[in-house]
Coordinates of C-alpha atoms and ligand atoms in Angstrom, one line a residue:
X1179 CA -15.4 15.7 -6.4
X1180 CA -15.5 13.8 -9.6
X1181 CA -15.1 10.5 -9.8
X1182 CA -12.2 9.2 -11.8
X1183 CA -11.8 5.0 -10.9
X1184 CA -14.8 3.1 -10.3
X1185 CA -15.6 -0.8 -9.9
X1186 CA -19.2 -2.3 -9.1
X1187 CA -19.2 -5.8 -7.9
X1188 CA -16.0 -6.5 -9.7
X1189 CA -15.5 -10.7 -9.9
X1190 CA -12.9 -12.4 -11.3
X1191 CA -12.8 -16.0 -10.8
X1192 CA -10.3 -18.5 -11.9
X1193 CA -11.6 -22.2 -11.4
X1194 CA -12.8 -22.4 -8.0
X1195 CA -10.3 -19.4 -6.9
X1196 CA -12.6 -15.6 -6.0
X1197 CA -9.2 -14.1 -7.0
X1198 CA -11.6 -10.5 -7.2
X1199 CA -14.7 -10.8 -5.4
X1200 CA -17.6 -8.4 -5.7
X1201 CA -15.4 -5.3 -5.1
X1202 CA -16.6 -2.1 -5.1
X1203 CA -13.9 0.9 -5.5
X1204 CA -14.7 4.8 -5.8
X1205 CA -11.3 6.8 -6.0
X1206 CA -11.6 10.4 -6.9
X1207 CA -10.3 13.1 -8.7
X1208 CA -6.7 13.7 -6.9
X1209 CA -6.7 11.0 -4.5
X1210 CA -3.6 8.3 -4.5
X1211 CA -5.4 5.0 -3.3
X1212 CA -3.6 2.7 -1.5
X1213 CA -4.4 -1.0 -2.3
X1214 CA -2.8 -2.8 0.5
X1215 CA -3.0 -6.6 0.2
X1216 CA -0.7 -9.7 1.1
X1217 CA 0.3 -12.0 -1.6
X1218 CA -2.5 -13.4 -3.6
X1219 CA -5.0 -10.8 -2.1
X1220 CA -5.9 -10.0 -5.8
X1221 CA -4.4 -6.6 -6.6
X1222 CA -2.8 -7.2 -9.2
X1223 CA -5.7 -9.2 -10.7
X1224 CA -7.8 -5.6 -9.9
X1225 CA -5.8 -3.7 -11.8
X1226 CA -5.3 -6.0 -14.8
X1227 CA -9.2 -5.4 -15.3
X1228 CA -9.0 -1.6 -15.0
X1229 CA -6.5 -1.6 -17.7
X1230 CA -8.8 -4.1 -19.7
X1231 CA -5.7 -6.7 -20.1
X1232 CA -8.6 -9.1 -18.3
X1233 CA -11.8 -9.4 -18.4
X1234 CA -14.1 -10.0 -15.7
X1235 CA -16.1 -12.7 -15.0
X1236 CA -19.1 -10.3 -13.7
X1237 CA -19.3 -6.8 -12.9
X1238 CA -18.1 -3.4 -14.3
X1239 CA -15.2 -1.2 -14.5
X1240 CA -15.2 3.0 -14.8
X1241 CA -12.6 5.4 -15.9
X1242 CA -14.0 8.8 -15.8
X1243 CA -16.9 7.9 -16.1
X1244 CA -16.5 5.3 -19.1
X1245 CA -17.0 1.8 -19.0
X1246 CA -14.2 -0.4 -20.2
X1247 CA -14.7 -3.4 -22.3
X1248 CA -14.6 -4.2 -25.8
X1249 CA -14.3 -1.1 -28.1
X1250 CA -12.7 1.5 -24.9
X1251 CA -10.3 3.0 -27.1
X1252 CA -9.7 6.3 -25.9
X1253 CA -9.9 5.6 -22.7
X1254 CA -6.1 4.4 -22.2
X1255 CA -4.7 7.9 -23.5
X1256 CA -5.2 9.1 -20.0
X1257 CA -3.7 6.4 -18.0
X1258 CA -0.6 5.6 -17.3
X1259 CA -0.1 2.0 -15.3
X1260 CA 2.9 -0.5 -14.2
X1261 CA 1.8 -3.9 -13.9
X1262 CA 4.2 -6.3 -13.0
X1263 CA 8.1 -6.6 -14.7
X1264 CA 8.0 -3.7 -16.8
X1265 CA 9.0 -4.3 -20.3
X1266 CA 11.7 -1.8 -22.1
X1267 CA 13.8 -2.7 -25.3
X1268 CA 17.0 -4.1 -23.6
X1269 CA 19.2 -3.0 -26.6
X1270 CA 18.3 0.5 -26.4
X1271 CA 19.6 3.2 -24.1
X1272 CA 16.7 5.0 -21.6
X1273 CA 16.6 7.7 -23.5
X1274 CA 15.5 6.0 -26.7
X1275 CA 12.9 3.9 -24.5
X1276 CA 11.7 6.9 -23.4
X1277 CA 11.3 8.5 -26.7
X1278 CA 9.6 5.9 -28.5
X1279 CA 7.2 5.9 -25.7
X1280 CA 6.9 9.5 -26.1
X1281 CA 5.7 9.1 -29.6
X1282 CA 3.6 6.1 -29.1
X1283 CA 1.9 8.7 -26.8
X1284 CA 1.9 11.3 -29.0
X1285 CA 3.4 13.8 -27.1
X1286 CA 5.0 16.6 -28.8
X1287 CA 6.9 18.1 -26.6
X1288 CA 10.2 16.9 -26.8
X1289 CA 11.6 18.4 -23.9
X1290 CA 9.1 15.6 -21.5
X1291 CA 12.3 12.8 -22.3
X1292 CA 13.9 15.7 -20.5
X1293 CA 12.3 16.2 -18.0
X1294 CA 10.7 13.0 -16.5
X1295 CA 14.7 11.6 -16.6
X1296 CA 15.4 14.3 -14.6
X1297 CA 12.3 13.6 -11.9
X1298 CA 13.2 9.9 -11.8
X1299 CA 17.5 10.9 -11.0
X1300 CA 18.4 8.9 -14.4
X1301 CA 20.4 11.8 -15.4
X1302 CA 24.0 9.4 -15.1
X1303 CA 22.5 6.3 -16.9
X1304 CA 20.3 7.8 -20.2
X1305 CA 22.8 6.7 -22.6
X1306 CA 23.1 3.1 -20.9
X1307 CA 21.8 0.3 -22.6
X1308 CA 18.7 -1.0 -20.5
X1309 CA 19.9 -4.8 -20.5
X1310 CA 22.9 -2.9 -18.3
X1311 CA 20.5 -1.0 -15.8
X1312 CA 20.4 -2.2 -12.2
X1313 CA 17.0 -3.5 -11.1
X1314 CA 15.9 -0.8 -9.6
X1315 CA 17.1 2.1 -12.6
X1316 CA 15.0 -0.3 -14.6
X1317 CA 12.0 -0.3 -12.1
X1318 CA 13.1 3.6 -12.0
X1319 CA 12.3 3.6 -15.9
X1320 CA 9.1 1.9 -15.8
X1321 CA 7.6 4.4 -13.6
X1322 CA 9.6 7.3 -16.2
X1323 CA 7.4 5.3 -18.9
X1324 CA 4.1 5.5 -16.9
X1325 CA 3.7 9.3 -16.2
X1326 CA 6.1 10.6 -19.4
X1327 CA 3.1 11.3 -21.3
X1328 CA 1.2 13.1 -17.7
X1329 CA -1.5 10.9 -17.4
X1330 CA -4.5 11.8 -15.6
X1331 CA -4.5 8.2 -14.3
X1332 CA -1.9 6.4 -12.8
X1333 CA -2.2 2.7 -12.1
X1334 CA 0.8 1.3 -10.5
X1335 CA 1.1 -1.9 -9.3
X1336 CA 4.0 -2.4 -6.7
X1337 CA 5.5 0.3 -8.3
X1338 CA 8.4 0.6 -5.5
X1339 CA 9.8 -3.0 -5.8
X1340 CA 13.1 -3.0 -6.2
X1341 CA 14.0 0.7 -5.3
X1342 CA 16.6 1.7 -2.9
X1343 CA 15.3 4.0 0.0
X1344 CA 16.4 6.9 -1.8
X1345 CA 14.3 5.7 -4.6
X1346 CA 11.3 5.1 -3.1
X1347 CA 11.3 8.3 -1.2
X1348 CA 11.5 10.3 -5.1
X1349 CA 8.7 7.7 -6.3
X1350 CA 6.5 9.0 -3.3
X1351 CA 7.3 13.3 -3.9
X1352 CA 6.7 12.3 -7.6
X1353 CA 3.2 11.3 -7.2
X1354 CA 1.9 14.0 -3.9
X1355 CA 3.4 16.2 -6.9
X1356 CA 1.3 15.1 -9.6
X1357 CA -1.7 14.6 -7.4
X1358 CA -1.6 17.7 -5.6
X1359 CA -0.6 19.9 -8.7
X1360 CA -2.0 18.6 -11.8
X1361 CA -4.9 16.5 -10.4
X1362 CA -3.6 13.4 -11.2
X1363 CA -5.6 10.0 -10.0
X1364 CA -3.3 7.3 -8.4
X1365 CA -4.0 3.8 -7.5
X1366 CA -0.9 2.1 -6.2
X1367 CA -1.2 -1.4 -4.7
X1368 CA 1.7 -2.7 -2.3
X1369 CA 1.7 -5.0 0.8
X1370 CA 3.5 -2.5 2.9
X1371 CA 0.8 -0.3 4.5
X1372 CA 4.4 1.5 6.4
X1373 CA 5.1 3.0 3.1
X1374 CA 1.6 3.3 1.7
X1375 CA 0.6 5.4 4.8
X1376 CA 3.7 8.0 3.5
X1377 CA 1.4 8.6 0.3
X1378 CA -1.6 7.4 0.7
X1379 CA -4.7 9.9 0.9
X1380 CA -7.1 6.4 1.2
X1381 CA -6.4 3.0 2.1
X1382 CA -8.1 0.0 1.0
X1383 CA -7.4 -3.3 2.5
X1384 CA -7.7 -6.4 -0.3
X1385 CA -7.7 -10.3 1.3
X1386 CA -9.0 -13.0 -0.6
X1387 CA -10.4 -10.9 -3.1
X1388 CA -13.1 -8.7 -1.0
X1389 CA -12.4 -5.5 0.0
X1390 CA -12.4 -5.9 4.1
X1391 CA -11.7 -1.9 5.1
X1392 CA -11.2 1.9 3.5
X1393 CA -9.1 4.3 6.1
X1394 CA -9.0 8.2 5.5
X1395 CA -4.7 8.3 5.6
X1396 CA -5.4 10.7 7.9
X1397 CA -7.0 8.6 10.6
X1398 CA -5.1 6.0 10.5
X1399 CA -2.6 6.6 13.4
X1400 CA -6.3 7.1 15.3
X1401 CA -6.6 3.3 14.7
X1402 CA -4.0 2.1 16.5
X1403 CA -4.6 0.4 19.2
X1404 CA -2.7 1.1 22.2
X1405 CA -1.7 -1.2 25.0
X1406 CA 0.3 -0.9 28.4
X1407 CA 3.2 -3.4 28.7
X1408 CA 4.0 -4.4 32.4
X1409 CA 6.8 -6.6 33.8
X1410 CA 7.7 -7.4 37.0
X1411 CA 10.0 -10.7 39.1
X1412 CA 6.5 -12.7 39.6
X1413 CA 4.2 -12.1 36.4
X1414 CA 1.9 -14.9 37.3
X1415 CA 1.6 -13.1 40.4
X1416 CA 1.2 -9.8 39.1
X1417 CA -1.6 -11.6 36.1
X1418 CA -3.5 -12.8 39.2
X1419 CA -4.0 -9.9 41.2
X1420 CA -4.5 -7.3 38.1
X1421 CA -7.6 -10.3 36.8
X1422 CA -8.4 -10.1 40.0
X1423 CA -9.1 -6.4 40.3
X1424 CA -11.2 -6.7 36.8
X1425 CA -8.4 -5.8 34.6
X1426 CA -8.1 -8.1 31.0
X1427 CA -4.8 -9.3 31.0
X1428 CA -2.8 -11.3 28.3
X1429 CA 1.0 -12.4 28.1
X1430 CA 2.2 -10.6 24.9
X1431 CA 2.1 -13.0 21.6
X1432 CA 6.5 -12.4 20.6
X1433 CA 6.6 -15.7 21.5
X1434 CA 9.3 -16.1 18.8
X1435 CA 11.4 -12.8 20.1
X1436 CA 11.2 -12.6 23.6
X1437 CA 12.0 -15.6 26.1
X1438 CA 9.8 -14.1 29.1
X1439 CA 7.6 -12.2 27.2
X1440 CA 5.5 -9.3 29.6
X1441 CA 1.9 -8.9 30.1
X1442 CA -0.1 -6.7 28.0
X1443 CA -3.8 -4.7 29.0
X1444 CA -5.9 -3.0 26.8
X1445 CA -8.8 -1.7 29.0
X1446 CA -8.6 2.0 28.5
X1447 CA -8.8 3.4 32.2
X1448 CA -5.0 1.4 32.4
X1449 CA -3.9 3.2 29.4
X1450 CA -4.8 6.3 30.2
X1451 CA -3.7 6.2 33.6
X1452 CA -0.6 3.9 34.3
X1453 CA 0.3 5.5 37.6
X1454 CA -3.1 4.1 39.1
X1455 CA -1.8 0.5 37.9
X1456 CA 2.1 1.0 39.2
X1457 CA 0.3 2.0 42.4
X1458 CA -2.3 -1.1 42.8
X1459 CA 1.0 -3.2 42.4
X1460 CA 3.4 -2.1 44.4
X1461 CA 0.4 -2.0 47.3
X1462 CA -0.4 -5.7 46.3
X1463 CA 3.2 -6.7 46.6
X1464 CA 4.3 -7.1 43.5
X1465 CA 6.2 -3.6 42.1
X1466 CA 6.5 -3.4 38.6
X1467 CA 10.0 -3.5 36.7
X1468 CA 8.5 -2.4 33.3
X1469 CA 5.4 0.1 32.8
X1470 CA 4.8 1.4 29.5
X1471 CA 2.3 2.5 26.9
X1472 CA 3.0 1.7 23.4
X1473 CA 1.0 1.8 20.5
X1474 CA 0.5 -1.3 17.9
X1475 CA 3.1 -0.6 14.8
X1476 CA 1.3 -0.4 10.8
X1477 CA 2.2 -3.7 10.5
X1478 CA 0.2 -5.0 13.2
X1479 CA -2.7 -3.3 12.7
X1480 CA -3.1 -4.3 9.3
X1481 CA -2.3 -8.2 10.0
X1482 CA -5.0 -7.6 13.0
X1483 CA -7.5 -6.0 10.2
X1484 CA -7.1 -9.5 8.1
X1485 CA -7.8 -11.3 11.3
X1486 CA -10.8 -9.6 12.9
X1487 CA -12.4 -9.4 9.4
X1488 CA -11.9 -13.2 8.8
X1489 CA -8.5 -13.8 6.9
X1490 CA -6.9 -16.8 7.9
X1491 CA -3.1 -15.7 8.4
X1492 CA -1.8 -18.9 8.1
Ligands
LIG960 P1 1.0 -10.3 -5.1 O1 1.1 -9.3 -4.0 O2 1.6 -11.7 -4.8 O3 1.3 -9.8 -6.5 P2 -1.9 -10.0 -5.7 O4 -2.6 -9.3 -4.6 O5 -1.5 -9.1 -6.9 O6 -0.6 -10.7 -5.1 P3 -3.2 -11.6 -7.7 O7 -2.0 -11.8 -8.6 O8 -4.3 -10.7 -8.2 O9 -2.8 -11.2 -6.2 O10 -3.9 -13.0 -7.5 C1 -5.1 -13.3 -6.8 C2 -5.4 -14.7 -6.8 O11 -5.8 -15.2 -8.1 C3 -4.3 -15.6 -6.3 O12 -4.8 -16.7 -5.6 C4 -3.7 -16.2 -7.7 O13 -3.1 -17.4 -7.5 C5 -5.0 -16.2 -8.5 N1 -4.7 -16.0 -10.0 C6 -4.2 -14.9 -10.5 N2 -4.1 -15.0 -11.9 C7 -4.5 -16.3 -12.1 C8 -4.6 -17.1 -13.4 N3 -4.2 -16.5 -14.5 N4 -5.0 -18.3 -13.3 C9 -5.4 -18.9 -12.1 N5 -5.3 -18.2 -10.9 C10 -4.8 -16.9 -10.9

């Protein structure tokens, strides 16, 4: 498959900050890459250099194939990209937004106004002034601006921000629609790998700058880890006898939720069979009042990514 975004050793540093350090992206034709990141991870900063509005301190950046620095021109005709607040003239309605942006991309056909106001549900608001529009109709726009003109590139960065559930939900058909049926490139950065994992056909995990793990979408619920919860009236009896018989057990860390909070195993003979354990405890005096196998939520398992790979989650 050809190879559409590319970064080699991509570094930007501000002062003392790695803000993007040494990072190394290959997204191909078709795929939507999601950059998942917490706050100052250094998404946005990625992005800013693909679209040249930065440039870095070492290291290179590819769109199809051509390097961007000074004198890419062309390049930008096939990419469409959100980058923070969008900007649209507040004193002129959607539609007229989206038609000057339609002929600042040269697009003839007049009917893609049309058509990308229908795909986005603006329909009731195109003759509204944008200075009017809710937050997320003006977020709603921003995306209308980014693919009007079909790019075969889409850079979005925290594109859903600001949309409503019904909003994010279009956002996500829009671009499995463009990807899947005209080819289209997406690389969408957000810190919610829940909603990334809805669109995402590769995940990239960003934290302090380095890229610390890629995931095929489709083997991420394989990552999970799972765990069997147990509770019972004497859990430091329980913990005792279960350490006792070899087993690795922990009290669960929701210190902040739960008052009592149960134990927690993660050796795999438990998980897979939980009978053997509810068995071993009832025999050793101590019958359980809670057995169950749960796997970790997206949430987790990204925070627990960050951790095992050296972020400080402070
Ligand atoms: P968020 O999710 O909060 O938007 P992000 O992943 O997009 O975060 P960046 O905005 O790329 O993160 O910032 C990465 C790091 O670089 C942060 O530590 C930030 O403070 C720093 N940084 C970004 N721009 C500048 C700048 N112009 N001058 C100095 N430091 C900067």
């Amino acid at each position: 498959m050809i190879e559409v975004i590319r970064t080699i050793n991509l570094t930007k540093i501000y002062g003392k900050v790695y803000a993007v350090d040494d990072l190394n992206l290959s997204i191909k034709q078709g795929e939507i890459y999601g950059f998942l990141g917490l706050n100052g991870a250094g998404k946005t900063t990625t992005i800013k250099m693909l679209l040249g509005m930065i440039t870095p301190t070492s290291g290179q950046c590819y769109l199809q194939g051509k390097r961007i620095g000074r004198g890419s021109v062309g390049i930008w005709n096939d990419v469409g990209y959100i980058v923070e607040t969008p900007y649209s003239y507040p004193e002129l309605t959607i539609e007229e937004n989206l038609e000057i942006v339609r002929r600042l991309r040269g697009v003839e056909d007049r009917c893609c106004v049309d058509w990308i106001i229908e795909k986005l549900k603006l329909g009731d608001y195109r003759s509204k002034r944008v200075k009017h529009l809710s937050l997320g109709n003006a977020q709603r726009l921003g995306i209308a601006k980014a693919i009007i003109h079909r790019p075969k590139i889409l850079l979005l960065d925290e594109p859903t921000n600001g949309l409503d559930p019904a909003g994010i939900v279009e956002v996500r058909r829009l671009l499995v629609d463009l990807a899947q049926n005209e080819g289209t490139t997406v690389l969408i950065s957000s810190h919610k790998l829940d909603e990334i994992s809805k669109v995402a056909t590769n995940i990239g995990i960003i934290h302090g700058g380095r890229l610390i793990k890629e995931i095929d979408g489709r083997q991420l619920q394989n990552q999970l880890k799972k765990v069997l919860i147990l509770d019972g009236r004497d859990k430091e009896g329980m913990r005792l006898v279960l350490s006792q018989a070899g087993y690795d057990v922990s009290i669960k860390d929701r210190s902040l939720e739960e008052e009592s909070p149960p134990l927690e195993i993660y050796d795999k003979d438990a998980i897979d069979a939980p009978e053997k354990i509810a068995e071993f405890l009832v025999n050793a005096g101590y019958p359980p009042t809670l057995l169950k196998v749960e796997k970790e939520d997206l949430e987790m398992y990204f925070l627990r990514m960050i951790g095992e790979n050296g972020g400080d989650l402070e």
